[in-house]
Amino acid sequence: MERSKRTTAERLKTLREIIKTEPTSTQQEIVEKLKQAGFKVTQSTVSRDLKKIGAMKVFLPDGTYEYTLPEATSLTIDERIVTIVKKSILDMQYRSPILVIKTVPGTARSVARAIDSLQLKKAIGSIAGDDTVFVLAQDDVGAFEIKEKLHDIMEK
């Protein structure tokens, strides 16, 4: 039992390094890279591992996607968040106290993570599907303020 926990920890550490150092756009690419590093993995294992480490698939300016890791403690809006918000959000509407965000298909999870990483005081939490994000705000004013903050980022 102890051996499998250590192996999982080693695999997650290696996965983080792969994402940080090598452009990777598919889970199959990650499977191959982990196999090259000596780990026996499947696509479903990689999928679970990506969720565990908080990896996001972001839309890049050149029209491709790439896995990335969220910044652990930074409170500033970095270029990744700006890129995610600008390239992924199609429409936003709020109905007290929920902000509904329509996104490019497949990017809602990345948008929700970007919003969560902003640590907005009025945002209680978010839920993402494939192309829709629900953000629960403290009240209707909070939902409006979150929408305005995202509009500001989109205009950068």
Coordinates of C-alpha atoms in Angstrom, one line a residue:
M1 CA 0.0 0.0 0.0
E2 CA 2.8 2.5 0.9
R3 CA 4.5 1.8 -2.4
S4 CA 1.4 2.7 -4.5
K5 CA 1.0 6.0 -2.6
R6 CA 4.6 7.0 -3.2
T7 CA 4.3 6.0 -6.9
T8 CA 1.2 8.1 -7.2
A9 CA 3.0 11.1 -5.6
E10 CA 5.9 10.6 -7.9
R11 CA 3.6 10.3 -11.0
L12 CA 1.8 13.6 -10.0
K13 CA 5.2 15.3 -9.5
T14 CA 6.3 14.1 -12.9
L15 CA 3.0 15.2 -14.5
R16 CA 3.5 18.7 -13.0
E17 CA 7.0 18.9 -14.5
I18 CA 5.8 17.7 -17.9
I19 CA 3.1 20.4 -18.0
K20 CA 5.5 23.1 -16.8
T21 CA 8.3 22.3 -19.2
E22 CA 6.8 20.7 -22.3
P23 CA 3.9 22.1 -24.4
T24 CA 1.2 19.4 -24.2
S25 CA -2.2 19.6 -25.8
T26 CA -3.8 16.1 -25.4
Q27 CA -4.1 13.6 -22.6
Q28 CA -2.7 11.0 -25.0
E29 CA 0.5 13.0 -25.3
I30 CA 0.7 13.1 -21.5
V31 CA 0.2 9.3 -21.4
E32 CA 3.1 8.8 -23.8
K33 CA 5.4 11.2 -21.9
L34 CA 4.6 9.5 -18.6
K35 CA 5.3 6.1 -20.1
Q36 CA 8.6 7.4 -21.3
A37 CA 9.3 8.5 -17.7
G38 CA 8.6 4.9 -16.6
F39 CA 5.0 5.1 -15.4
K40 CA 2.4 2.6 -16.4
V41 CA -0.7 4.8 -17.0
T42 CA -3.9 5.0 -19.0
Q43 CA -5.8 8.0 -20.4
S44 CA -8.4 7.6 -17.6
T45 CA -5.6 7.7 -15.0
V46 CA -4.1 10.9 -16.6
S47 CA -7.6 12.5 -16.7
R48 CA -8.0 11.9 -12.9
D49 CA -4.5 13.1 -12.2
L50 CA -5.0 16.3 -14.2
K51 CA -8.0 17.1 -12.0
K52 CA -6.1 16.3 -8.8
I53 CA -3.3 18.8 -9.7
G54 CA -5.8 21.4 -11.0
A55 CA -4.4 21.4 -14.5
M56 CA -6.4 23.5 -17.0
K57 CA -6.6 23.3 -20.8
V58 CA -6.2 26.8 -22.1
F59 CA -6.9 28.3 -25.5
L60 CA -3.8 30.0 -26.9
P61 CA -3.6 33.0 -29.2
D62 CA -2.5 30.7 -32.1
G63 CA -5.8 28.8 -31.9
T64 CA -4.4 25.7 -30.2
Y65 CA -4.9 24.3 -26.7
E66 CA -2.3 23.5 -24.0
Y67 CA -2.4 22.2 -20.5
T68 CA -1.2 24.6 -17.8
L69 CA -1.1 24.7 -14.0
P70 CA -2.8 27.4 -11.9
E71 CA -0.5 29.7 -10.0
A72 CA -0.5 28.7 -6.4
T73 CA -0.5 32.0 -4.6
S74 CA -0.4 34.9 -7.1
L75 CA -3.2 37.4 -6.7
T76 CA -2.4 39.4 -9.8
I77 CA -4.2 38.9 -13.1
D78 CA -1.6 37.3 -15.3
E79 CA -1.6 36.9 -19.0
R80 CA -3.1 33.3 -18.9
I81 CA -6.2 34.5 -17.1
V82 CA -6.6 37.4 -19.5
T83 CA -6.1 35.0 -22.5
I84 CA -8.6 32.5 -21.1
V85 CA -11.3 35.2 -20.4
K86 CA -10.7 37.0 -23.8
K87 CA -10.7 33.9 -26.0
S88 CA -13.3 31.8 -24.2
I89 CA -16.2 34.0 -23.0
L90 CA -18.9 34.5 -25.5
D91 CA -21.7 36.0 -23.4
M92 CA -22.6 36.8 -19.8
Q93 CA -25.9 37.4 -18.1
Y94 CA -26.8 37.7 -14.4
R95 CA -29.9 36.9 -12.6
S96 CA -29.6 37.6 -8.9
P97 CA -27.4 36.2 -7.5
I98 CA -26.1 34.0 -10.3
L99 CA -23.9 35.0 -13.2
V100 CA -24.3 32.7 -16.2
I101 CA -21.3 32.7 -18.6
K102 CA -21.5 31.1 -22.0
T103 CA -18.1 30.0 -23.4
V104 CA -16.5 28.4 -26.4
P105 CA -17.3 24.6 -26.1
G106 CA -14.7 22.8 -24.0
T107 CA -13.4 25.9 -22.2
A108 CA -15.9 26.4 -19.3
R109 CA -13.7 24.6 -16.8
S110 CA -10.8 26.8 -17.6
V111 CA -12.9 29.9 -17.3
A112 CA -14.3 28.8 -13.9
R113 CA -10.7 28.2 -12.7
A114 CA -9.6 31.6 -14.0
I115 CA -12.5 33.2 -12.1
D116 CA -11.8 31.3 -8.9
S117 CA -8.1 32.3 -9.1
L118 CA -9.1 36.0 -9.1
Q119 CA -10.4 35.4 -5.5
L120 CA -13.2 37.9 -5.9
K121 CA -14.8 38.6 -2.6
K122 CA -18.3 38.7 -3.9
A123 CA -18.0 35.2 -5.7
I124 CA -19.0 32.3 -3.5
G125 CA -18.1 29.6 -6.0
S126 CA -18.5 28.4 -9.6
I127 CA -19.7 25.3 -11.4
A128 CA -18.6 24.6 -15.0
G129 CA -20.1 22.3 -17.7
D130 CA -18.7 22.1 -21.2
D131 CA -19.7 25.6 -22.4
T132 CA -21.4 27.2 -19.5
V133 CA -20.2 28.5 -16.1
F134 CA -22.5 29.4 -13.2
V135 CA -21.0 31.8 -10.7
L136 CA -22.8 32.1 -7.4
A137 CA -22.4 35.6 -6.0
Q138 CA -23.2 36.9 -2.5
D139 CA -26.1 39.0 -3.9
D140 CA -27.3 40.7 -7.1
V141 CA -24.8 43.6 -6.7
G142 CA -22.0 41.0 -6.4
A143 CA -23.1 39.3 -9.6
F144 CA -23.0 42.6 -11.4
E145 CA -19.6 43.5 -10.0
I146 CA -18.2 40.1 -11.1
K147 CA -19.6 40.6 -14.6
E148 CA -18.0 44.1 -14.8
K149 CA -14.6 42.7 -13.6
L150 CA -14.7 40.1 -16.4
H151 CA -15.6 42.8 -18.9
D152 CA -12.7 44.9 -17.7
I153 CA -10.3 41.9 -18.2
M154 CA -11.8 41.3 -21.7
E155 CA -11.0 44.9 -22.7
K156 CA -7.3 44.6 -21.7

